Short mmCIF file of C-alpha atoms in Angstrom, two decimals:
data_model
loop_
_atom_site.label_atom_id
_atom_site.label_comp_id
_atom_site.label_asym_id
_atom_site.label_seq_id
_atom_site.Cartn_x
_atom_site.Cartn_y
_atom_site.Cartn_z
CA UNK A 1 90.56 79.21 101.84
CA UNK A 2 88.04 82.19 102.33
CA UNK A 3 84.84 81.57 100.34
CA UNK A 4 85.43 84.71 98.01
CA UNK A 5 88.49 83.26 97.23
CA UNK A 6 87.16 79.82 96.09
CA UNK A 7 84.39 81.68 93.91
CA UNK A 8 87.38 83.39 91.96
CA UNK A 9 88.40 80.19 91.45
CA UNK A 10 85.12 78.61 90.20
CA UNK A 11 85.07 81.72 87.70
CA UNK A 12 88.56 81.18 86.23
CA UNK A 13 87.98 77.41 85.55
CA UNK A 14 84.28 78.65 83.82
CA UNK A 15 86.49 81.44 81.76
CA UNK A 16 89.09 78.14 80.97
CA UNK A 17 86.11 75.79 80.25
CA UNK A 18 84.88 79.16 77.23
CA UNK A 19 88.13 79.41 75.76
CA UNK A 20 88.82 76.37 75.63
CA UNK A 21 85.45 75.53 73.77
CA UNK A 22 85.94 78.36 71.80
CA UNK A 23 89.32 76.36 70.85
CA UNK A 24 87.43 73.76 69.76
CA UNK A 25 84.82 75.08 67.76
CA UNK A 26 86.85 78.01 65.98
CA UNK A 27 87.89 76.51 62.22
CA UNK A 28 88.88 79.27 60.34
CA UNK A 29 91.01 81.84 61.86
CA UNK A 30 94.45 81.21 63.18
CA UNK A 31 95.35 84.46 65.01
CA UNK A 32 91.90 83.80 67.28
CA UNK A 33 93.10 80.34 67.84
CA UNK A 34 96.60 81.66 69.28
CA UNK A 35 94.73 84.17 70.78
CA UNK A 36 92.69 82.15 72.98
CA UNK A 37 95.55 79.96 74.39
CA UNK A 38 97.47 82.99 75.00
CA UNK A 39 94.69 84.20 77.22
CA UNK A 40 94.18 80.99 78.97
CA UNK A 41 98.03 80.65 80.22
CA UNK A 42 98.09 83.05 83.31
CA UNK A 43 94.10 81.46 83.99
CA UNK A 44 95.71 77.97 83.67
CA UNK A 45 98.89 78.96 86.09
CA UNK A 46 96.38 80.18 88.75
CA UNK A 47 94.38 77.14 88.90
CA UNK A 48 97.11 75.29 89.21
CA UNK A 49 98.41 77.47 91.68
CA UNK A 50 101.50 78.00 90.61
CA UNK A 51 101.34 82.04 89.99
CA UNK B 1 92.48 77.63 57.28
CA UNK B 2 93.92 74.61 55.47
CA UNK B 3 94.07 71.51 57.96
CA UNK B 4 92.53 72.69 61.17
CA UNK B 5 93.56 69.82 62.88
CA UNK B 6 97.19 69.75 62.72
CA UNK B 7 97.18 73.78 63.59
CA UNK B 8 95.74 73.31 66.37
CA UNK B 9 98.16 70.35 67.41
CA UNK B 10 100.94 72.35 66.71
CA UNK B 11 99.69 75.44 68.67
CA UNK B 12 98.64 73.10 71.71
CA UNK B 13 101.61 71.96 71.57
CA UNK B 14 103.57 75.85 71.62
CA UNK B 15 101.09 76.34 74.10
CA UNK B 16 102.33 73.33 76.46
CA UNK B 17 105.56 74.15 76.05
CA UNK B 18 105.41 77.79 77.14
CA UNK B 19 103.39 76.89 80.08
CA UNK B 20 105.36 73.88 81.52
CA UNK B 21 108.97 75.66 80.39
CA UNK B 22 107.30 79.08 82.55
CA UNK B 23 105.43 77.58 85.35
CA UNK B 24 108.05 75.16 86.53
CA UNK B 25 110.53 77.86 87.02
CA UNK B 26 107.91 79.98 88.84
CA UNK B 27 107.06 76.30 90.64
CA UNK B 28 110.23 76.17 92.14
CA UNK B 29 110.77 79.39 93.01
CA UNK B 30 107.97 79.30 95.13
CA UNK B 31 109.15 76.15 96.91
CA UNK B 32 112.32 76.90 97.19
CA UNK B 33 114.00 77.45 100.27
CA UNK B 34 116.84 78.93 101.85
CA UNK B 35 119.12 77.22 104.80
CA UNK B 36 119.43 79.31 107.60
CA UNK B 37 122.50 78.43 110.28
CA UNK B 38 121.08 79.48 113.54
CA UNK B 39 123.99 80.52 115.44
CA UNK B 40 125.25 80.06 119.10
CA UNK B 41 122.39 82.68 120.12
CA UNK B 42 119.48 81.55 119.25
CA UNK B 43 117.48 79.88 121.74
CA UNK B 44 114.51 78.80 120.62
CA UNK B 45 112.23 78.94 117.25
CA UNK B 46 108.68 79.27 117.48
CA UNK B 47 106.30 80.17 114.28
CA UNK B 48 104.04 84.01 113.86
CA UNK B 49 101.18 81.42 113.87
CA UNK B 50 101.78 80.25 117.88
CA UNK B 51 100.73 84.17 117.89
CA UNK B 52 97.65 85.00 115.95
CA UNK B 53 94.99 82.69 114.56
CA UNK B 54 94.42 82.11 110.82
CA UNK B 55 98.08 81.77 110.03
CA UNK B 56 99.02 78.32 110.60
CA UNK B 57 99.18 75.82 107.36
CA UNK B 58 99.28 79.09 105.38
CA UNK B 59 102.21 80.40 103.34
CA UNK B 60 101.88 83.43 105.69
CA UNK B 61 103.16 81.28 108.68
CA UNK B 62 106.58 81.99 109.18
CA UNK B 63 109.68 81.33 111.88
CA UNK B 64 110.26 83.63 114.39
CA UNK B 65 113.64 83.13 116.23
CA UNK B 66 114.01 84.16 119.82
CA UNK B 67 118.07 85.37 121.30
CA UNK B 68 117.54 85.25 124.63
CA UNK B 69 120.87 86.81 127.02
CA UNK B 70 121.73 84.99 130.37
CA UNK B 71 121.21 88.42 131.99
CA UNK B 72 117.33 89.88 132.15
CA UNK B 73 116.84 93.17 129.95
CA UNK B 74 115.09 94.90 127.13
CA UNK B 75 113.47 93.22 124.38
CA UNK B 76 113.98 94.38 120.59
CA UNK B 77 112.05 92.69 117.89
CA UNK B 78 113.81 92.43 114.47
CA UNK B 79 111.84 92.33 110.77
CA UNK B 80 112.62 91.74 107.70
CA UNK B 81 111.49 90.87 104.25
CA UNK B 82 108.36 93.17 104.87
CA UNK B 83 109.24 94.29 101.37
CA UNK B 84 111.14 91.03 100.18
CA UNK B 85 112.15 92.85 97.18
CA UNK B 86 114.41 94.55 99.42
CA UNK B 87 116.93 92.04 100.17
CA UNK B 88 119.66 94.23 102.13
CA UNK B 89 117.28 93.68 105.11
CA UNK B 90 117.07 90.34 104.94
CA UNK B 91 120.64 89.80 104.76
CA UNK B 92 121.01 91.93 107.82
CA UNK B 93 118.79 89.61 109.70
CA UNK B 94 120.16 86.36 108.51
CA UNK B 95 123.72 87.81 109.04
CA UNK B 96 123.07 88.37 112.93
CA UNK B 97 121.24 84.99 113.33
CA UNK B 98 124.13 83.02 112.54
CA UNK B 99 126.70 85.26 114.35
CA UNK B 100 125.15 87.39 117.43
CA UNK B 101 124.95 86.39 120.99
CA UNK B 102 122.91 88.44 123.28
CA UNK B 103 124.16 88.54 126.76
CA UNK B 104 121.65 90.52 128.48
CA UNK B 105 117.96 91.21 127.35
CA UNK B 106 116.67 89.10 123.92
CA UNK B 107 116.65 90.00 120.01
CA UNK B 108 113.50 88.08 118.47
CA UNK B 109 114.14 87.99 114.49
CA UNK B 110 111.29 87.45 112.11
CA UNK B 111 113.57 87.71 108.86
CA UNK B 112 110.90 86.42 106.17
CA UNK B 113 108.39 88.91 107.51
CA UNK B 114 105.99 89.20 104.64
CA UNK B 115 106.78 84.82 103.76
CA UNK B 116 104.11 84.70 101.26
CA UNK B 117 106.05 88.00 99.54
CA UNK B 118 109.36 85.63 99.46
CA UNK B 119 107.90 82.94 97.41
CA UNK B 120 105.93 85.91 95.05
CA UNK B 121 108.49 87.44 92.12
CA UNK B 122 107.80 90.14 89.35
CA UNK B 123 108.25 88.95 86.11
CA UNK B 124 106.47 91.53 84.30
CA UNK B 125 109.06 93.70 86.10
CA UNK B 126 111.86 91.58 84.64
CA UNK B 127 112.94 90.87 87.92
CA UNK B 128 115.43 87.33 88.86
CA UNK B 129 114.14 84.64 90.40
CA UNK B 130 117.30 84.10 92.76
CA UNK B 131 120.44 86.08 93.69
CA UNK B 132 123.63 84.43 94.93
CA UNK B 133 126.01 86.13 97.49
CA UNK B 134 129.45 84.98 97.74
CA UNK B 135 130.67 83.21 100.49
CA UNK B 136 133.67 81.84 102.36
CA UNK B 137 132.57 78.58 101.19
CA UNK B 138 130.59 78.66 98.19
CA UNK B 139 127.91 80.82 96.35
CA UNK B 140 124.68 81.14 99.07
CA UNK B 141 121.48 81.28 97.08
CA UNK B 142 117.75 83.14 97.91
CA UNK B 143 115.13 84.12 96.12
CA UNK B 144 113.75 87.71 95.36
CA UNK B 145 110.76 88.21 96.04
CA UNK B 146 108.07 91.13 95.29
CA UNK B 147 106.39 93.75 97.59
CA UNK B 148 103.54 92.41 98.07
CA UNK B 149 102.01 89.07 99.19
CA UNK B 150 100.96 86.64 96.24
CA UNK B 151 97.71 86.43 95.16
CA UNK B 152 97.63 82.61 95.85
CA UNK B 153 97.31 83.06 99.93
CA UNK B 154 95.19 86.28 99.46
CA UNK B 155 92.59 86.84 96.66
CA UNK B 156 91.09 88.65 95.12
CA UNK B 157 92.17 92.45 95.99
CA UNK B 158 89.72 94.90 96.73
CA UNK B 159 88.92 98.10 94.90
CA UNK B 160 90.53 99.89 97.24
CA UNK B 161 91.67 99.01 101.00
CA UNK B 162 89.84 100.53 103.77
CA UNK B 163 92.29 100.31 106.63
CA UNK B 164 91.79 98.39 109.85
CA UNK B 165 90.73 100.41 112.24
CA UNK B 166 90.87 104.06 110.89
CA UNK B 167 88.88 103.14 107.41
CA UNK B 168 91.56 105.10 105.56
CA UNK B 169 91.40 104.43 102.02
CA UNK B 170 94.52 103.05 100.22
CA UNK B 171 95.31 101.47 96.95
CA UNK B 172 94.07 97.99 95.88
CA UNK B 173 96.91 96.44 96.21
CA UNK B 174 98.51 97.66 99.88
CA UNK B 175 95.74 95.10 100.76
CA UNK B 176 98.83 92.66 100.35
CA UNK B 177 101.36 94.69 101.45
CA UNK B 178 102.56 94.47 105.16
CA UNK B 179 103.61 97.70 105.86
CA UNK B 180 100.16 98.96 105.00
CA UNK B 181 97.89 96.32 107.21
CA UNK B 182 99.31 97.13 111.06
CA UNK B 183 98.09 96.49 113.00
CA UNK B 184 96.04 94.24 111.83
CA UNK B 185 93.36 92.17 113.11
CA UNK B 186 92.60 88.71 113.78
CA UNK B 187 89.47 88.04 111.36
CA UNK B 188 90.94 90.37 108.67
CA UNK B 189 92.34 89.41 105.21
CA UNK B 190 95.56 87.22 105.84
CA UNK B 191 98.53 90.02 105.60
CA UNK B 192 96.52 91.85 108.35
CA UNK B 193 96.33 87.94 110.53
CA UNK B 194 100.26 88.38 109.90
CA UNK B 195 100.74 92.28 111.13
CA UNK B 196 97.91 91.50 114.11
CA UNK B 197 100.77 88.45 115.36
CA UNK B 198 103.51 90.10 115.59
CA UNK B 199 101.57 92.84 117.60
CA UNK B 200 100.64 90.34 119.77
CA UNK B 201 104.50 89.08 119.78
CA UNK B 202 105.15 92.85 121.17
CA UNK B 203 102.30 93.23 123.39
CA UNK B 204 102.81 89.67 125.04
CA UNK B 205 106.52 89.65 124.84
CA UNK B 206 106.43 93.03 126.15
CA UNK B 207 108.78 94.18 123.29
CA UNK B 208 110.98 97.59 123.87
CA UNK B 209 111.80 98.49 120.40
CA UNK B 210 110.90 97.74 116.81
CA UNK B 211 112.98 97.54 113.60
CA UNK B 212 111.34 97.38 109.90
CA UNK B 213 114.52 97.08 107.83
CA UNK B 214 114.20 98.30 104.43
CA UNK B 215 115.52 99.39 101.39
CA UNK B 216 114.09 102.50 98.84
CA UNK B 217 114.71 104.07 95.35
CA UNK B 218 117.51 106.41 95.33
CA UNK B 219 114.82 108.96 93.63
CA UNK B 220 112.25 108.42 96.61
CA UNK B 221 113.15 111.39 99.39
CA UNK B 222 112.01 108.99 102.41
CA UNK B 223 115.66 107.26 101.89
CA UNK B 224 118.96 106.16 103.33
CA UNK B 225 116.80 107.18 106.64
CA UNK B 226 115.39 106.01 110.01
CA UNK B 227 111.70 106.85 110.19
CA UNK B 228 110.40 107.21 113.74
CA UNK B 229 107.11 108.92 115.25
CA UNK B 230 107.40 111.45 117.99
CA UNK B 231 107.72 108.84 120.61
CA UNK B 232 111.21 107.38 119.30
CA UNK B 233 112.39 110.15 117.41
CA UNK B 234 115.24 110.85 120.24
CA UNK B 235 116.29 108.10 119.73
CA UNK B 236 116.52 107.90 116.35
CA UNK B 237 118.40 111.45 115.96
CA UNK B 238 120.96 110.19 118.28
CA UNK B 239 121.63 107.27 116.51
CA UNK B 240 121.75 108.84 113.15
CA UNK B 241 124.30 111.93 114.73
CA UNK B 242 126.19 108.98 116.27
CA UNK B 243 126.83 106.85 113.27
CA UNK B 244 127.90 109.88 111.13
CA UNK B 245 130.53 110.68 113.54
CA UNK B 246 131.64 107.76 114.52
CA UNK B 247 130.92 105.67 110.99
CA UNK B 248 131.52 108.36 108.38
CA UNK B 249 127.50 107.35 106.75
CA UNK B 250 125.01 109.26 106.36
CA UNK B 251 121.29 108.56 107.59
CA UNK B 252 118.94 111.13 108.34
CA UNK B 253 115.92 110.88 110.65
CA UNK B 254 112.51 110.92 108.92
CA UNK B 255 109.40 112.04 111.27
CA UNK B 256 106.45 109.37 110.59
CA UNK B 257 103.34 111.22 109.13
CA UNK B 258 100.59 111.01 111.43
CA UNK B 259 98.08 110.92 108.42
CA UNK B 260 99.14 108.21 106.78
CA UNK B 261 97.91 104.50 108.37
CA UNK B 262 98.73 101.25 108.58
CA UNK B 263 102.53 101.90 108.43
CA UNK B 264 104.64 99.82 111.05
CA UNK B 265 106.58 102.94 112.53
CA UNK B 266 103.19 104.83 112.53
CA UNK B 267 100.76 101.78 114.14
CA UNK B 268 103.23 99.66 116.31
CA UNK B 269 103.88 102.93 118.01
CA UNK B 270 100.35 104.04 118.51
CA UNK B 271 98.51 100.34 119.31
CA UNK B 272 101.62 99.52 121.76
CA UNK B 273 103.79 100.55 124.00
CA UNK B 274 106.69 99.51 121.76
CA UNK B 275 109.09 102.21 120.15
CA UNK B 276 108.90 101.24 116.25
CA UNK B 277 111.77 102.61 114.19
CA UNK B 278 111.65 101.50 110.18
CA UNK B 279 115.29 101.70 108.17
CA UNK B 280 115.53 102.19 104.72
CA UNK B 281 118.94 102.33 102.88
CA UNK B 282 118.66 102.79 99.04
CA UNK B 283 118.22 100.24 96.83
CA UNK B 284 118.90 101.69 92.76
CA UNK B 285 117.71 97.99 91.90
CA UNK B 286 113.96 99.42 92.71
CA UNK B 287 114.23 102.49 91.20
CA UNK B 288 112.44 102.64 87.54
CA UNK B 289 114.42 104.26 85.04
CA UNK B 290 117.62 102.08 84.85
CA UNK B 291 118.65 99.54 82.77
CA UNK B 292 117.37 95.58 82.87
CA UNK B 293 116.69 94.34 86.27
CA UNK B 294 119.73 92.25 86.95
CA UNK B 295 121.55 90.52 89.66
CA UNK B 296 124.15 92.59 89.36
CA UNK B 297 122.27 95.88 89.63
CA UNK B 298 120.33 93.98 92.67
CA UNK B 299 123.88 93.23 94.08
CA UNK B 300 126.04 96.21 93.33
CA UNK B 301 123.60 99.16 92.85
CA UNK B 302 125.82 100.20 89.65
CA UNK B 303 123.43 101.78 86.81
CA UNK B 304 124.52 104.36 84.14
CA UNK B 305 121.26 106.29 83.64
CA UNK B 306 120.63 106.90 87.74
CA UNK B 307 124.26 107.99 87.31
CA UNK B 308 123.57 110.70 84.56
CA UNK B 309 120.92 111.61 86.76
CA UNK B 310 122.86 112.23 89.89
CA UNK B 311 124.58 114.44 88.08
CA UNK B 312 121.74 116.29 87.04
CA UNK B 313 121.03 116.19 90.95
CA UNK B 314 117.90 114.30 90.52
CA UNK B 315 118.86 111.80 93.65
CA UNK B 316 118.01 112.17 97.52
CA UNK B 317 121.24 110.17 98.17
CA UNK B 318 124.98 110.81 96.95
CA UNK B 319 125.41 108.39 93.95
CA UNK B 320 128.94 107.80 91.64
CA UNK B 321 130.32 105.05 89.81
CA UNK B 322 130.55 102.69 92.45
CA UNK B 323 127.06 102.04 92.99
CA UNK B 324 125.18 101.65 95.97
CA UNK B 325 126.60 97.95 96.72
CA UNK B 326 124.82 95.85 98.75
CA UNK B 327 127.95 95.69 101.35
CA UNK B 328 127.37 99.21 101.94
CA UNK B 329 123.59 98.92 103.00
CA UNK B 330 123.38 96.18 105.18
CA UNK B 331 126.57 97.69 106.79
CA UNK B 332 124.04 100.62 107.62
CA UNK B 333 121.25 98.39 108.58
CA UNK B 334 123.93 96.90 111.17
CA UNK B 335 125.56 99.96 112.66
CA UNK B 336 122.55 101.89 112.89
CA UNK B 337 120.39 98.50 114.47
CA UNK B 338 123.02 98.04 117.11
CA UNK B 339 123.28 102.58 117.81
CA UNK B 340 119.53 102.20 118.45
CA UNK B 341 120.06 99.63 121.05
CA UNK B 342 122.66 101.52 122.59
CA UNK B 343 120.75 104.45 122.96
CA UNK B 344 117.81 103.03 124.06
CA UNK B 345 119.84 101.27 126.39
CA UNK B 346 121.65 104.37 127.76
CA UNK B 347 118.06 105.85 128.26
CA UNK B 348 116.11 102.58 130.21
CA UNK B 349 119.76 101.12 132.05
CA UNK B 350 116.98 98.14 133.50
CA UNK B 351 115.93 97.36 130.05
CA UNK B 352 119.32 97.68 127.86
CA UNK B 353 119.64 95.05 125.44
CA UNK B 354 123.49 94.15 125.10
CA UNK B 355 124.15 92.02 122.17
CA UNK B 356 128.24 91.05 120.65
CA UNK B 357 129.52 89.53 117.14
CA UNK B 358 127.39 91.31 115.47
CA UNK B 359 129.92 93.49 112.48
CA UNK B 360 129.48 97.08 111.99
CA UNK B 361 129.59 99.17 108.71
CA UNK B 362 132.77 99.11 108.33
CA UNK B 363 133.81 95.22 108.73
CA UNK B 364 131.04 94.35 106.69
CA UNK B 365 132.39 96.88 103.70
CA UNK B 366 135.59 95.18 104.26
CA UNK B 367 135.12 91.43 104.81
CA UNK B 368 131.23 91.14 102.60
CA UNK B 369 128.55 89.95 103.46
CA UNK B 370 129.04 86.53 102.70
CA UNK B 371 131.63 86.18 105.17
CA UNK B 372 129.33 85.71 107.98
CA UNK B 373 127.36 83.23 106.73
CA UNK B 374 127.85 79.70 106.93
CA UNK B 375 127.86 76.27 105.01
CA UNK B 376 124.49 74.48 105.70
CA UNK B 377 126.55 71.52 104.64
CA UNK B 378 129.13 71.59 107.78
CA UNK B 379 126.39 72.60 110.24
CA UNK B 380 124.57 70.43 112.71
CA UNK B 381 120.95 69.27 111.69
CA UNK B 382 119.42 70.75 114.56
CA UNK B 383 120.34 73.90 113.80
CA UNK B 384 119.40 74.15 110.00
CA UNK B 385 116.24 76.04 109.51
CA UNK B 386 114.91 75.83 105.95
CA UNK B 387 112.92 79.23 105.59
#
């Protein structure tokens, strides 16, 4: 894997590790709290690499 | 918001759901693979990676299948899948792997050209994962892929793609696409690794001719064509006067643009001595305003609102109710494959390439395209060749 390629990965598992935090700590609104695991499917699928 | 805690369970749990239900589909599509029958003809099977460095252990690497005749000759090198969104070449490739026998020069067939753009689909596009052609036997599956490599063997894309060697600038993506990277070099980004082996297939092979089989929107004009630079376009207009009056098809000769790089019929012909030819036959399933992107509409070409606009003569190719079936196009692809081997033969009598059992447009309209393939199931193990 070129190294380019494994710093996009390092930055996609850094923008997981956010939203997921932001998961965590959000306590009031719902829509942001969909919101974020919405955003963090396509991140999650290319870690995984699976698409 | 009124117990945090169990809204965020619940949406974890919508959230899991989505993503397992999604990405195992998309999972298997990407591992899934198709049984190819090699046939009495093929002789050996080697990989694009024994060819240029970089590719093996990547999803790039991909079989390459040699037909070698008991007489010396020509040699014609086969691709498909360049585009694997364009299955009507693939089919055309699998079709005379299984059948053909080459009696005097060899055929080498790459038929998952652009692999890593076999295992890649479009589901923003709404495209299917699979499509199933009917067989003597049974129901044959493959998968559909996209146009362009998947951003899980190459990433990330550029913002734009300077072309290898004439710094030509293209869009972001092409960086992915194979008929934008010839001819490629060895150190380059991995779809250019791919293009740079199978120019070093041609140059050490010494290769005579080379096919790009394709397929194209109905509303694109370079269509239902052979493209061909200066160097093969003889050739090419022979064929394409031949099959009309002989085969009743149309298929016009397109002259390659000399402006416009990385292009297999433009690059194979000027890094090589090879004569590249590139086939397109249309494909309505690619074209954007029709209806949902179905099976059926990849399979029989049938779509109301490209019909509405044929008659508003908005088409490059003649289009009625029946479509633009998939029958009909890799009926082309074979007819016009086996007329530019007979010219080309005609021309260079020392270096003819004579190949048999290999149906023309006609058969293949009449018997399908399933017909010539055969059970994986009944075949021996030795010659199964999951791809």
């Amino acid at each position: 894997m070129p190294i380019i390629m494994i710093l996009y990965y390092l930055i996609t598992a850094y923008l997981v590790v956010l939203l997921v935090w932001n998961f965590i700590r959000e306590k009031k609104k719902i829509e942001e709290l969909a919101q974020y695991l919405l955003v963090l499917i396509p991140l999650v699928l290319r870690i995984l690499r699976i698409k | 918001m009124k117990r945090p805690g169990l809204v965020k369970a619940v949406l974890i749990f919508l959230f899991l759901a989505f993503l397992i239900q999604g990405g195992l589909r998309l999972y298997r599509h990407r591992h899934f693979d198709v049984s190819v029958v090699a046939g009495p003809g093929v002789t050996r099977v080697s990989r694009l990676s024994d060819f240029g460095p970089g590719l093996k252990g990547t999803m790039a690497d991909t079989l390459v299948y040699f037909m070698e005749g008991g007489e010396p000759g020509g040699k014609a090198i086969l691709m498909s899948n360049t585009h694997a969104n364009e299955p009507e070449g693939l089919l055309t490739t699998l079709l005379m792997l299984e059948n053909a026998v080459v009696e005097k020069g060899s055929l080498i067939i790459i038929p998952q050209f652009n692999h890593s753009a076999s295992r890649n689909t479009r589901p923003g596009d709404g495209y299917p994962l699979y499509f199933e052609i009917p067989t003597d036997w049974g129901r044959k599956t493959f998968r559909l892929g996209n146009r362009d490599a998947s951003p899980l063997d190459q990433w990330p894309d550029p913002d734009a793609y300077i072309h290898y060697p004439d710094r030509q600038l293209l869009s972001y993506i092409d960086v992915r696409n194979t008929n934008r990277t010839w001819p490629g070099r060895p150190n380059g980004p991995l779809m250019e690794k791919v293009t740079f082996a199978a120019m070093e297939i041609m140059r050490r092979e010494k290769v005579d001719v080379a096919i790009d089989i394709h397929g194209a929107e109905t509303m694109f004009p370079v269509t239902n064509c052979i493209v061909a630079p200066d160097k093969s376009i003889r050739i090419a207009t022979l064929a394409s006067l031949t099959v009309k009056a002989r085969e009743g098809f149309d298929n016009h000769v397109e002259p390659s643009p000399t402006g416009f790089r990385g292009l297999s019929h433009r690059e194979i012909g000027d890094y090589s001595d090879t004569l590249p030819f590139l086939l397109e036959a249309p494909i309505p399933f690619l074209d954007q305003p029709t209806g949902p992107k179905t099976e059926k509409l990849l399979l029989d070409g049938k779509d109301p609102f490209l019909l509405s606009l044929a008659q508003k003569k908005k088409l490059f190719v003649p289009y009625d109710a029946s479509g633009w079936p998939i029958e009909k196009r890799v009926g082309q692809h074979c007819s016009i494959i086996l007329e530019i081997l007979r010219q080309y033969s005609k021309k260079n009598p020392d270096r003819s390439i004579l190949a048999r059992d290999i149906p023309r447009y006609a058969e293949v309209i009449q018997n399908g395209v399933g017909h010539y393939f055969h059970d994986p199931a009944g075949a021996e193990k030795d010659c199964l060749y999951p791809n």
